[in-house]
Amino acid sequence: MTEIPGDRQGQGAPGTPATGRGPNRGGDFSQRDDHHPSAGWGAARSVGKIIAAAREPVGAPHAVLKMNQLKLSAKKDGFDCPGCAWPDDRNGLHLDFCENGVKHVTWEMTRKKVDGEFFAKHTVTELNGWNDFDLENQGRITEPLSYDPASDKYVPISWDDAYALVGDTLRGLSGPDEASFYTSGRLSNEATFLYQLWVREFGTNNMPDCSNMCHEASGRALTAAIGTGKGTCDLEDWESADLLILMAVNAASNAPRMLTALAEASRRGAEIVHVNPLIEAASRRTIVPHDFVAMGTFQATKTGTMNVQPRIGGDLALLRGVAKVVFEQDAVDQHFIEQHTDQYEAYRKLVDDTPWDDVVHQSGVAEEIIRDLAGRYIASRRSIIAWCLGLTQQEHSVDTMREIINLLLLRGNIGRRGAGPSPIRGHSNVQGNRTCGVNHHPTEEWLAKHDAATGITSPREHGLGTVATIEAMAAGQVKVFVSLGGNFALAAPDTRATFAALRNTELTVQVSTKLNRSHLVHGRHALILPCLGRTELDVRATGEQGVTIEDSMSYVHLSYGKRKPSSPLLRSESAILCGLARATLPESATPWEEYAEDYDKIRDVMARALTGFEDFNRRVREPLGFRLDQPARERVWLTPSGKAEFHPSPLPDVVPPEGRLMLSTVRSHDQWNTTIYSDNDRYRGVKNLRTLLFMNREDMAERGLTEFDLIDITSHARDGSTRSVWGYRAIAYDTPRGSVTGYMPELNILCALTDNSSQSDQPLTKHLVVEVTPAAPAP
Ligand SMILES: Nc1nc2c(c(=O)[nH]1)N[C@H]1C(S)=C(S)[C@@H](COP(=O)(O)OP(=O)(O)OC[C@H]3O[C@@H](n4cnc5c(=O)[nH]c(N)nc54)[C@H](O)[C@@H]3O)O[C@H]1N2
Ligand SMILES: Nc1nc2c(c(=O)[nH]1)N[C@H]1C(S)=C(S)[C@@H](COP(=O)(O)OP(=O)(O)OC[C@H]3O[C@@H](n4cnc5c(=O)[nH]c(N)nc54)[C@H](O)[C@@H]3O)O[C@H]1N2
Ligand SMILES: [Mo]
């Protein structure tokens, strides 16, 4: 593999401290566990800094006030925060924004610009030597660009020429399966629908998406267990639960608006149990950032009543232990089980046959603590179990989430107020993307309805997901890679293999807002197509256009950008897709031109193609939009048996082999997936360091390590191959023995492409077996 500057970022080299993908401004680093309440003034100060850095002192606060404020009326007066998928406050009582949402929005709204002039000054090889922070920090991309191999530079190209290049290349392939079409979960429902329509009319189901690395396992578990791949709760359920079990989420950083719900739950005396190998900030206290009295008096509210710290991957065993106690105490809802469930006896037998020793060893949690948790579960009348990535990125993730459902079913905790499963989604519209057709394994039923409405004949053969796409690019089978948003090069596992695969293609196309690594790791030809962001005004022939989003709790609502676009050359994602589709399918009977000019027309066809979207244009203009049906919420189970399914999964062995550790890769507080705002991680007390590993003190001592010592980390893939990063730092942290945590995307280098879950095909980015040693000297 030829060495390209920048490819070793995050990897380091033997004998020297590694640098991460953040700003790396040098200087001292530190870590102290100072337990400040989350949100509140620290958050306000941090927002101030970000707004100042984006040089956006005037417009930003105004725009932030418009964020999530649209649902009170059907007036076009606000946009949906692109920060996360947590639902909006539906009573309109709160100023519904958070520190990280503000950062996210301001990052998009910067006045800094990246245009042809910028690229004339820098070759791609030079830019590859820059860190990722500096790339994104150049500002918004303002014109379409095409890679010129002779000068190794991106040069301006007209929209029409760009569309023609894509159309000609796609039509020149030996078959449609030689192209793959990625999306990150930001795309609106309308653009998503057009994207999949173009791709399917072209003739392939190769539609990998960020979900393949995120919540794929949740969707599969929920579909198998209750018949639909979504949670059943909404915010009103959160408001009436008397027990919330929050598993595997760093809510204060990644779903900060949830803190409001937690503070309210705590004030009304609900139990809030946090299950996480780390004690994260949300499990302590919060100052609700839009509660002005609390802000003024520095009054913090408790947001947790119990912490349980399983080993990484130990949740299935932990939940099994709770189920054992439920049976022991005969606390099952027999009536519900008889009426609504299948496979109960098989499950009961498996639980009885699982010895406590295994439960305790595999979970890493003492029996006494499991019994305490079970006691709270049994005492509760309305329980919600919520979860995020700490459960989804392991080999046995689907089984773990099925155990959540098992446990909920035992006490009839699905399909009634204040109870149910509640996955916390990531990207603001990742759930909507799936609903609207981004899916490499669509069902026949979905395709049949879609084809009847659109008049196309979709391919039936299942397509490639994320990992399979990388493998196919490496093998030369996929020659064109199109990416609607996201930063595939860095988000995907096995960074070096992914880079090599992308560089092996004929053409890469990135529809983006900001410069990132994926623009620099490209095919023989490459295009950057700049689009409007969610905050920007989208005017087409029929006037101002709004787009719709589906949140984590299945509410669909309209979002209108308000700001003047960063450049007159930007186009909306929907308009770009129509242009690309027409260039690819000149004979197509699909009215692409109409769709591009009037999004109501897209919604009209969606209303016919998608179950639940009937009368879409009218319902989405009702105050607050509408909720998509979730049959399981009404106790209608769309499973083959017509019942909710218990699932008996034997406990997997999650204890790392002697001398090795289990690594989970997570986000810091100051990052949005591959976008890294600073090298700090405030709630975990870290300043100015990303190349670190949080370790149990005894695991450190056993390796002769003291605080901040330089370490090398080697992962052991299932196929026996190894990958290393050098010059990281050990940090002592309150985490179970054998469990270590570090940051994505730097540590993606350690996740072999072949290490995916056999249950979900997800990369095992929170299930990496590693060896940690004191840093070897430079060779
Ligand atoms: N500000 C901000 N917001 C975001 C994002 C962002 O990057 N920044 N990303 C968005 C996206 S796409 C997503 S998917 C979500 C991600 O939201 P999170 O799921 O919170 O993301 P991670 O940072 O990966 O944190 C995973 C959490 O799971 C814990 N964990 C790891 N392994 C285990 C385990 O085996 N068991 C248990 N019980 N816990 C475990 C970790 O300690 C950590 O607290 O956030 C979304 N929101
Ligand atoms: N090791 C490890 N790897 C992981 C994870 C992990 O926990 N550990 N998490 C996984 C998860 S949960 C996810 S979701 C993926 C994330 O994977 P991606 O979604 O691919 O990555 P992001 O960093 O969210 O993408 C950021 C880029 O999106 C572009 N962008 C921002 N706004 C817009 C917009 O409005 N329109 C368009 N077209 N582009 C826009 C910008 O150019 C920005 O640089 O990463 C996965 N990778
Ligand atoms: Mo995600």
PDB file of N, CA, C and O in Angstrom, residues 463-523:
ATOM      1  N   GLY A 463     -29.152  -6.134  -1.855  1.00  0.00           N
ATOM      2  CA  GLY A 463     -27.927  -5.434  -2.219  1.00  0.00           C
ATOM      3  C   GLY A 463     -26.841  -5.524  -1.162  1.00  0.00           C
ATOM      4  O   GLY A 463     -26.912  -6.338  -0.238  1.00  0.00           O
ATOM      5  N   LEU A 464     -25.850  -4.666  -1.299  1.00  0.00           N
ATOM      6  CA  LEU A 464     -24.706  -4.666  -0.396  1.00  0.00           C
ATOM      7  C   LEU A 464     -24.899  -3.635   0.711  1.00  0.00           C
ATOM      8  O   LEU A 464     -25.313  -2.511   0.462  1.00  0.00           O
ATOM      9  N   GLY A 465     -24.568  -4.031   1.936  1.00  0.00           N
ATOM     10  CA  GLY A 465     -24.522  -3.100   3.058  1.00  0.00           C
ATOM     11  C   GLY A 465     -23.149  -2.443   3.113  1.00  0.00           C
ATOM     12  O   GLY A 465     -22.353  -2.537   2.164  1.00  0.00           O
ATOM     13  N   THR A 466     -22.873  -1.803   4.233  1.00  0.00           N
ATOM     14  CA  THR A 466     -21.633  -1.027   4.348  1.00  0.00           C
ATOM     15  C   THR A 466     -20.377  -1.890   4.189  1.00  0.00           C
ATOM     16  O   THR A 466     -19.521  -1.605   3.365  1.00  0.00           O
ATOM     17  N   VAL A 467     -20.277  -2.916   5.002  1.00  0.00           N
ATOM     18  CA  VAL A 467     -19.048  -3.708   4.969  1.00  0.00           C
ATOM     19  C   VAL A 467     -18.898  -4.432   3.632  1.00  0.00           C
ATOM     20  O   VAL A 467     -17.821  -4.441   3.023  1.00  0.00           O
ATOM     21  N   ALA A 468     -20.004  -4.982   3.137  1.00  0.00           N
ATOM     22  CA  ALA A 468     -19.940  -5.701   1.856  1.00  0.00           C
ATOM     23  C   ALA A 468     -19.555  -4.747   0.717  1.00  0.00           C
ATOM     24  O   ALA A 468     -18.865  -5.149  -0.233  1.00  0.00           O
ATOM     25  N   THR A 469     -19.981  -3.503   0.797  1.00  0.00           N
ATOM     26  CA  THR A 469     -19.598  -2.520  -0.216  1.00  0.00           C
ATOM     27  C   THR A 469     -18.084  -2.294  -0.208  1.00  0.00           C
ATOM     28  O   THR A 469     -17.446  -2.222  -1.263  1.00  0.00           O
ATOM     29  N   ILE A 470     -17.519  -2.187   0.977  1.00  0.00           N
ATOM     30  CA  ILE A 470     -16.065  -1.962   1.062  1.00  0.00           C
ATOM     31  C   ILE A 470     -15.326  -3.164   0.456  1.00  0.00           C
ATOM     32  O   ILE A 470     -14.385  -3.011  -0.327  1.00  0.00           O
ATOM     33  N   GLU A 471     -15.802  -4.350   0.805  1.00  0.00           N
ATOM     34  CA  GLU A 471     -15.160  -5.555   0.256  1.00  0.00           C
ATOM     35  C   GLU A 471     -15.281  -5.586  -1.268  1.00  0.00           C
ATOM     36  O   GLU A 471     -14.327  -5.923  -1.967  1.00  0.00           O
ATOM     37  N   ALA A 472     -16.455  -5.192  -1.763  1.00  0.00           N
ATOM     38  CA  ALA A 472     -16.659  -5.224  -3.223  1.00  0.00           C
ATOM     39  C   ALA A 472     -15.835  -4.147  -3.929  1.00  0.00           C
ATOM     40  O   ALA A 472     -15.359  -4.352  -5.048  1.00  0.00           O
ATOM     41  N   MET A 473     -15.641  -3.011  -3.298  1.00  0.00           N
ATOM     42  CA  MET A 473     -14.772  -1.981  -3.904  1.00  0.00           C
ATOM     43  C   MET A 473     -13.329  -2.483  -3.931  1.00  0.00           C
ATOM     44  O   MET A 473     -12.618  -2.303  -4.922  1.00  0.00           O
ATOM     45  N   ALA A 474     -12.921  -3.129  -2.834  1.00  0.00           N
ATOM     46  CA  ALA A 474     -11.550  -3.642  -2.780  1.00  0.00           C
ATOM     47  C   ALA A 474     -11.334  -4.680  -3.876  1.00  0.00           C
ATOM     48  O   ALA A 474     -10.267  -4.743  -4.500  1.00  0.00           O
ATOM     49  N   ALA A 475     -12.360  -5.485  -4.140  1.00  0.00           N
ATOM     50  CA  ALA A 475     -12.235  -6.550  -5.140  1.00  0.00           C
ATOM     51  C   ALA A 475     -12.463  -6.036  -6.559  1.00  0.00           C
ATOM     52  O   ALA A 475     -12.437  -6.809  -7.514  1.00  0.00           O
ATOM     53  N   GLY A 476     -12.755  -4.745  -6.708  1.00  0.00           N
ATOM     54  CA  GLY A 476     -12.985  -4.189  -8.033  1.00  0.00           C
ATOM     55  C   GLY A 476     -14.369  -4.473  -8.574  1.00  0.00           C
ATOM     56  O   GLY A 476     -14.656  -4.220  -9.746  1.00  0.00           O
ATOM     57  N   GLN A 477     -15.254  -5.018  -7.731  1.00  0.00           N
ATOM     58  CA  GLN A 477     -16.613  -5.335  -8.207  1.00  0.00           C
ATOM     59  C   GLN A 477     -17.537  -4.129  -8.147  1.00  0.00           C
ATOM     60  O   GLN A 477     -18.444  -4.013  -8.948  1.00  0.00           O
ATOM     61  N   VAL A 478     -17.321  -3.265  -7.181  1.00  0.00           N
ATOM     62  CA  VAL A 478     -18.055  -1.992  -7.158  1.00  0.00           C
ATOM     63  C   VAL A 478     -17.094  -0.908  -7.621  1.00  0.00           C
ATOM     64  O   VAL A 478     -16.027  -0.715  -7.038  1.00  0.00           O
ATOM     65  N   LYS A 479     -17.503  -0.207  -8.686  1.00  0.00           N
ATOM     66  CA  LYS A 479     -16.584   0.751  -9.322  1.00  0.00           C
ATOM     67  C   LYS A 479     -17.009   2.197  -9.128  1.00  0.00           C
ATOM     68  O   LYS A 479     -16.234   3.112  -9.372  1.00  0.00           O
ATOM     69  N   VAL A 480     -18.276   2.391  -8.735  1.00  0.00           N
ATOM     70  CA  VAL A 480     -18.763   3.755  -8.489  1.00  0.00           C
ATOM     71  C   VAL A 480     -19.345   3.803  -7.076  1.00  0.00           C
ATOM     72  O   VAL A 480     -20.157   2.957  -6.701  1.00  0.00           O
ATOM     73  N   PHE A 481     -18.915   4.804  -6.312  1.00  0.00           N
ATOM     74  CA  PHE A 481     -19.399   4.955  -4.946  1.00  0.00           C
ATOM     75  C   PHE A 481     -19.993   6.353  -4.788  1.00  0.00           C
ATOM     76  O   PHE A 481     -19.310   7.351  -4.965  1.00  0.00           O
ATOM     77  N   VAL A 482     -21.297   6.396  -4.497  1.00  0.00           N
ATOM     78  CA  VAL A 482     -21.986   7.678  -4.312  1.00  0.00           C
ATOM     79  C   VAL A 482     -22.345   7.812  -2.834  1.00  0.00           C
ATOM     80  O   VAL A 482     -22.823   6.855  -2.223  1.00  0.00           O
ATOM     81  N   SER A 483     -22.106   8.988  -2.271  1.00  0.00           N
ATOM     82  CA  SER A 483     -22.362   9.173  -0.847  1.00  0.00           C
ATOM     83  C   SER A 483     -23.189  10.426  -0.612  1.00  0.00           C
ATOM     84  O   SER A 483     -22.761  11.525  -0.911  1.00  0.00           O
ATOM     85  N   LEU A 484     -24.396  10.228  -0.101  1.00  0.00           N
ATOM     86  CA  LEU A 484     -25.270  11.357   0.235  1.00  0.00           C
ATOM     87  C   LEU A 484     -25.015  11.721   1.678  1.00  0.00           C
ATOM     88  O   LEU A 484     -25.580  11.124   2.589  1.00  0.00           O
ATOM     89  N   GLY A 485     -24.129  12.669   1.904  1.00  0.00           N
ATOM     90  CA  GLY A 485     -23.769  13.066   3.264  1.00  0.00           C
ATOM     91  C   GLY A 485     -22.828  12.058   3.885  1.00  0.00           C
ATOM     92  O   GLY A 485     -22.434  11.067   3.272  1.00  0.00           O
ATOM     93  N   GLY A 486     -22.483  12.336   5.125  1.00  0.00           N
ATOM     94  CA  GLY A 486     -21.632  11.421   5.859  1.00  0.00           C
ATOM     95  C   GLY A 486     -20.160  11.577   5.528  1.00  0.00           C
ATOM     96  O   GLY A 486     -19.755  12.427   4.739  1.00  0.00           O
ATOM     97  N   ASN A 487     -19.401  10.739   6.187  1.00  0.00           N
ATOM     98  CA  ASN A 487     -17.942  10.754   6.023  1.00  0.00           C
ATOM     99  C   ASN A 487     -17.496   9.305   6.060  1.00  0.00           C
ATOM    100  O   ASN A 487     -16.921   8.823   7.031  1.00  0.00           O
ATOM    101  N   PHE A 488     -17.824   8.608   4.993  1.00  0.00           N
ATOM    102  CA  PHE A 488     -17.675   7.165   4.926  1.00  0.00           C
ATOM    103  C   PHE A 488     -16.253   6.700   5.245  1.00  0.00           C
ATOM    104  O   PHE A 488     -16.054   5.731   5.971  1.00  0.00           O
ATOM    105  N   ALA A 489     -15.262   7.413   4.684  1.00  0.00           N
ATOM    106  CA  ALA A 489     -13.871   6.967   4.840  1.00  0.00           C
ATOM    107  C   ALA A 489     -13.503   6.830   6.315  1.00  0.00           C
ATOM    108  O   ALA A 489     -12.803   5.897   6.706  1.00  0.00           O
ATOM    109  N   LEU A 490     -14.016   7.743   7.145  1.00  0.00           N
ATOM    110  CA  LEU A 490     -13.646   7.698   8.564  1.00  0.00           C
ATOM    111  C   LEU A 490     -14.639   6.954   9.430  1.00  0.00           C
ATOM    112  O   LEU A 490     -14.288   6.444  10.487  1.00  0.00           O
ATOM    113  N   ALA A 491     -15.905   6.915   9.008  1.00  0.00           N
ATOM    114  CA  ALA A 491     -16.916   6.273   9.854  1.00  0.00           C
ATOM    115  C   ALA A 491     -16.816   4.751   9.764  1.00  0.00           C
ATOM    116  O   ALA A 491     -17.159   4.039  10.699  1.00  0.00           O
ATOM    117  N   ALA A 492     -16.354   4.249   8.630  1.00  0.00           N
ATOM    118  CA  ALA A 492     -16.318   2.803   8.406  1.00  0.00           C
ATOM    119  C   ALA A 492     -15.164   2.157   9.190  1.00  0.00           C
ATOM    120  O   ALA A 492     -14.206   2.829   9.561  1.00  0.00           O
ATOM    121  N   PRO A 493     -15.268   0.851   9.432  1.00  0.00           N
ATOM    122  CA  PRO A 493     -14.200   0.162  10.160  1.00  0.00           C
ATOM    123  C   PRO A 493     -12.940   0.007   9.308  1.00  0.00           C
ATOM    124  O   PRO A 493     -12.959   0.301   8.113  1.00  0.00           O
ATOM    125  N   ASP A 494     -11.888  -0.462   9.934  1.00  0.00           N
ATOM    126  CA  ASP A 494     -10.651  -0.841   9.239  1.00  0.00           C
ATOM    127  C   ASP A 494     -10.186   0.275   8.295  1.00  0.00           C
ATOM    128  O   ASP A 494     -10.123   0.107   7.066  1.00  0.00           O
ATOM    129  N   THR A 495      -9.852   1.410   8.881  1.00  0.00           N
ATOM    130  CA  THR A 495      -9.577   2.633   8.118  1.00  0.00           C
ATOM    131  C   THR A 495      -8.656   2.400   6.919  1.00  0.00           C
ATOM    132  O   THR A 495      -8.922   2.859   5.812  1.00  0.00           O
ATOM    133  N   ARG A 496      -7.579   1.665   7.144  1.00  0.00           N
ATOM    134  CA  ARG A 496      -6.621   1.525   6.036  1.00  0.00           C
ATOM    135  C   ARG A 496      -7.221   0.701   4.904  1.00  0.00           C
ATOM    136  O   ARG A 496      -7.043   1.025   3.733  1.00  0.00           O
ATOM    137  N   ALA A 497      -7.976  -0.337   5.239  1.00  0.00           N
ATOM    138  CA  ALA A 497      -8.617  -1.159   4.199  1.00  0.00           C
ATOM    139  C   ALA A 497      -9.699  -0.352   3.481  1.00  0.00           C
ATOM    140  O   ALA A 497      -9.853  -0.438   2.257  1.00  0.00           O
ATOM    141  N   THR A 498     -10.441   0.450   4.230  1.00  0.00           N
ATOM    142  CA  THR A 498     -11.496   1.271   3.626  1.00  0.00           C
ATOM    143  C   THR A 498     -10.883   2.311   2.684  1.00  0.00           C
ATOM    144  O   THR A 498     -11.379   2.533   1.571  1.00  0.00           O
ATOM    145  N   PHE A 499      -9.808   2.951   3.126  1.00  0.00           N
ATOM    146  CA  PHE A 499      -9.133   3.930   2.255  1.00  0.00           C
ATOM    147  C   PHE A 499      -8.706   3.246   0.946  1.00  0.00           C
ATOM    148  O   PHE A 499      -8.936   3.769  -0.143  1.00  0.00           O
ATOM    149  N   ALA A 500      -8.075   2.095   1.077  1.00  0.00           N
ATOM    150  CA  ALA A 500      -7.583   1.409  -0.124  1.00  0.00           C
ATOM    151  C   ALA A 500      -8.746   1.042  -1.038  1.00  0.00           C
ATOM    152  O   ALA A 500      -8.660   1.164  -2.266  1.00  0.00           O
ATOM    153  N   ALA A 501      -9.863   0.624  -0.453  1.00  0.00           N
ATOM    154  CA  ALA A 501     -11.025   0.230  -1.262  1.00  0.00           C
ATOM    155  C   ALA A 501     -11.583   1.428  -2.024  1.00  0.00           C
ATOM    156  O   ALA A 501     -11.866   1.344  -3.228  1.00  0.00           O
ATOM    157  N   LEU A 502     -11.724   2.564  -1.346  1.00  0.00           N
ATOM    158  CA  LEU A 502     -12.253   3.766  -2.006  1.00  0.00           C
ATOM    159  C   LEU A 502     -11.319   4.207  -3.136  1.00  0.00           C
ATOM    160  O   LEU A 502     -11.760   4.641  -4.205  1.00  0.00           O
ATOM    161  N   ARG A 503     -10.020   4.085  -2.907  1.00  0.00           N
ATOM    162  CA  ARG A 503      -9.049   4.516  -3.925  1.00  0.00           C
ATOM    163  C   ARG A 503      -8.997   3.562  -5.112  1.00  0.00           C
ATOM    164  O   ARG A 503      -8.384   3.864  -6.124  1.00  0.00           O
ATOM    165  N   ASN A 504      -9.657   2.423  -4.962  1.00  0.00           N
ATOM    166  CA  ASN A 504      -9.659   1.429  -6.039  1.00  0.00           C
ATOM    167  C   ASN A 504     -10.844   1.619  -6.990  1.00  0.00           C
ATOM    168  O   ASN A 504     -11.055   0.817  -7.892  1.00  0.00           O
ATOM    169  N   THR A 505     -11.660   2.672  -6.789  1.00  0.00           N
ATOM    170  CA  THR A 505     -12.863   2.834  -7.619  1.00  0.00           C
ATOM    171  C   THR A 505     -12.589   3.741  -8.825  1.00  0.00           C
ATOM    172  O   THR A 505     -11.594   4.453  -8.870  1.00  0.00           O
ATOM    173  N   GLU A 506     -13.545   3.711  -9.766  1.00  0.00           N
ATOM    174  CA  GLU A 506     -13.524   4.566 -10.951  1.00  0.00           C
ATOM    175  C   GLU A 506     -13.962   5.978 -10.607  1.00  0.00           C
ATOM    176  O   GLU A 506     -13.429   6.955 -11.095  1.00  0.00           O
ATOM    177  N   LEU A 507     -15.031   6.051  -9.810  1.00  0.00           N
ATOM    178  CA  LEU A 507     -15.657   7.352  -9.527  1.00  0.00           C
ATOM    179  C   LEU A 507     -16.222   7.365  -8.113  1.00  0.00           C
ATOM    180  O   LEU A 507     -16.950   6.454  -7.720  1.00  0.00           O
ATOM    181  N   THR A 508     -15.882   8.416  -7.378  1.00  0.00           N
ATOM    182  CA  THR A 508     -16.540   8.656  -6.087  1.00  0.00           C
ATOM    183  C   THR A 508     -17.284   9.978  -6.166  1.00  0.00           C
ATOM    184  O   THR A 508     -16.770  10.951  -6.715  1.00  0.00           O
ATOM    185  N   VAL A 509     -18.503   9.994  -5.639  1.00  0.00           N
ATOM    186  CA  VAL A 509     -19.332  11.206  -5.661  1.00  0.00           C
ATOM    187  C   VAL A 509     -19.757  11.497  -4.229  1.00  0.00           C
ATOM    188  O   VAL A 509     -20.345  10.637  -3.576  1.00  0.00           O
ATOM    189  N   GLN A 510     -19.445  12.688  -3.748  1.00  0.00           N
ATOM    190  CA  GLN A 510     -19.825  13.054  -2.386  1.00  0.00           C
ATOM    191  C   GLN A 510     -20.742  14.268  -2.422  1.00  0.00           C
ATOM    192  O   GLN A 510     -20.338  15.325  -2.897  1.00  0.00           O
ATOM    193  N   VAL A 511     -21.957  14.108  -1.922  1.00  0.00           N
ATOM    194  CA  VAL A 511     -22.855  15.261  -1.773  1.00  0.00           C
ATOM    195  C   VAL A 511     -22.699  15.729  -0.329  1.00  0.00           C
ATOM    196  O   VAL A 511     -23.041  14.998   0.602  1.00  0.00           O
ATOM    197  N   SER A 512     -22.135  16.914  -0.136  1.00  0.00           N
ATOM    198  CA  SER A 512     -21.694  17.299   1.211  1.00  0.00           C
ATOM    199  C   SER A 512     -21.907  18.770   1.487  1.00  0.00           C
ATOM    200  O   SER A 512     -22.134  19.562   0.577  1.00  0.00           O
ATOM    201  N   THR A 513     -21.772  19.094   2.758  1.00  0.00           N
ATOM    202  CA  THR A 513     -21.794  20.500   3.155  1.00  0.00           C
ATOM    203  C   THR A 513     -20.388  21.008   3.446  1.00  0.00           C
ATOM    204  O   THR A 513     -20.083  22.165   3.213  1.00  0.00           O
ATOM    205  N   LYS A 514     -19.552  20.132   4.011  1.00  0.00           N
ATOM    206  CA  LYS A 514     -18.221  20.574   4.431  1.00  0.00           C
ATOM    207  C   LYS A 514     -17.152  19.609   3.961  1.00  0.00           C
ATOM    208  O   LYS A 514     -17.413  18.425   3.775  1.00  0.00           O
ATOM    209  N   LEU A 515     -15.947  20.162   3.857  1.00  0.00           N
ATOM    210  CA  LEU A 515     -14.813  19.353   3.421  1.00  0.00           C
ATOM    211  C   LEU A 515     -14.488  18.307   4.479  1.00  0.00           C
ATOM    212  O   LEU A 515     -14.378  18.634   5.655  1.00  0.00           O
ATOM    213  N   ASN A 516     -14.347  17.064   4.064  1.00  0.00           N
ATOM    214  CA  ASN A 516     -13.899  16.060   5.030  1.00  0.00           C
ATOM    215  C   ASN A 516     -13.025  15.011   4.347  1.00  0.00           C
ATOM    216  O   ASN A 516     -12.806  15.061   3.133  1.00  0.00           O
ATOM    217  N   ARG A 517     -12.550  14.079   5.148  1.00  0.00           N
ATOM    218  CA  ARG A 517     -11.571  13.100   4.655  1.00  0.00           C
ATOM    219  C   ARG A 517     -12.092  12.332   3.438  1.00  0.00           C
ATOM    220  O   ARG A 517     -11.322  11.968   2.549  1.00  0.00           O
ATOM    221  N   SER A 518     -13.395  12.086   3.402  1.00  0.00           N
ATOM    222  CA  SER A 518     -13.939  11.273   2.312  1.00  0.00           C
ATOM    223  C   SER A 518     -13.782  11.947   0.944  1.00  0.00           C
ATOM    224  O   SER A 518     -13.853  11.283  -0.084  1.00  0.00           O
ATOM    225  N   HIS A 519     -13.564  13.265   0.934  1.00  0.00           N
ATOM    226  CA  HIS A 519     -13.312  13.939  -0.350  1.00  0.00           C
ATOM    227  C   HIS A 519     -11.888  13.702  -0.830  1.00  0.00           C
ATOM    228  O   HIS A 519     -11.584  13.848  -2.006  1.00  0.00           O
ATOM    229  N   LEU A 520     -11.027  13.369   0.102  1.00  0.00           N
ATOM    230  CA  LEU A 520      -9.598  13.256  -0.222  1.00  0.00           C
ATOM    231  C   LEU A 520      -9.183  11.809  -0.449  1.00  0.00           C
ATOM    232  O   LEU A 520      -8.087  11.530  -0.920  1.00  0.00           O
ATOM    233  N   VAL A 521     -10.045  10.898  -0.055  1.00  0.00           N
ATOM    234  CA  VAL A 521      -9.786   9.470  -0.263  1.00  0.00           C
ATOM    235  C   VAL A 521     -10.760   9.053  -1.354  1.00  0.00           C
ATOM    236  O   VAL A 521     -11.884   8.669  -1.084  1.00  0.00           O
ATOM    237  N   HIS A 522     -10.355   9.192  -2.604  1.00  0.00           N
ATOM    238  CA  HIS A 522     -11.332   9.160  -3.699  1.00  0.00           C
ATOM    239  C   HIS A 522     -10.919   8.192  -4.798  1.00  0.00           C
ATOM    240  O   HIS A 522      -9.821   7.637  -4.789  1.00  0.00           O
ATOM    241  N   GLY A 523     -11.826   8.038  -5.768  1.00  0.00           N
ATOM    242  CA  GLY A 523     -11.561   7.170  -6.904  1.00  0.00           C
ATOM    243  C   GLY A 523     -10.777   7.887  -7.993  1.00  0.00           C
ATOM    244  O   GLY A 523     -10.332   9.021  -7.805  1.00  0.00           O
TER     245      GLY A 523
END
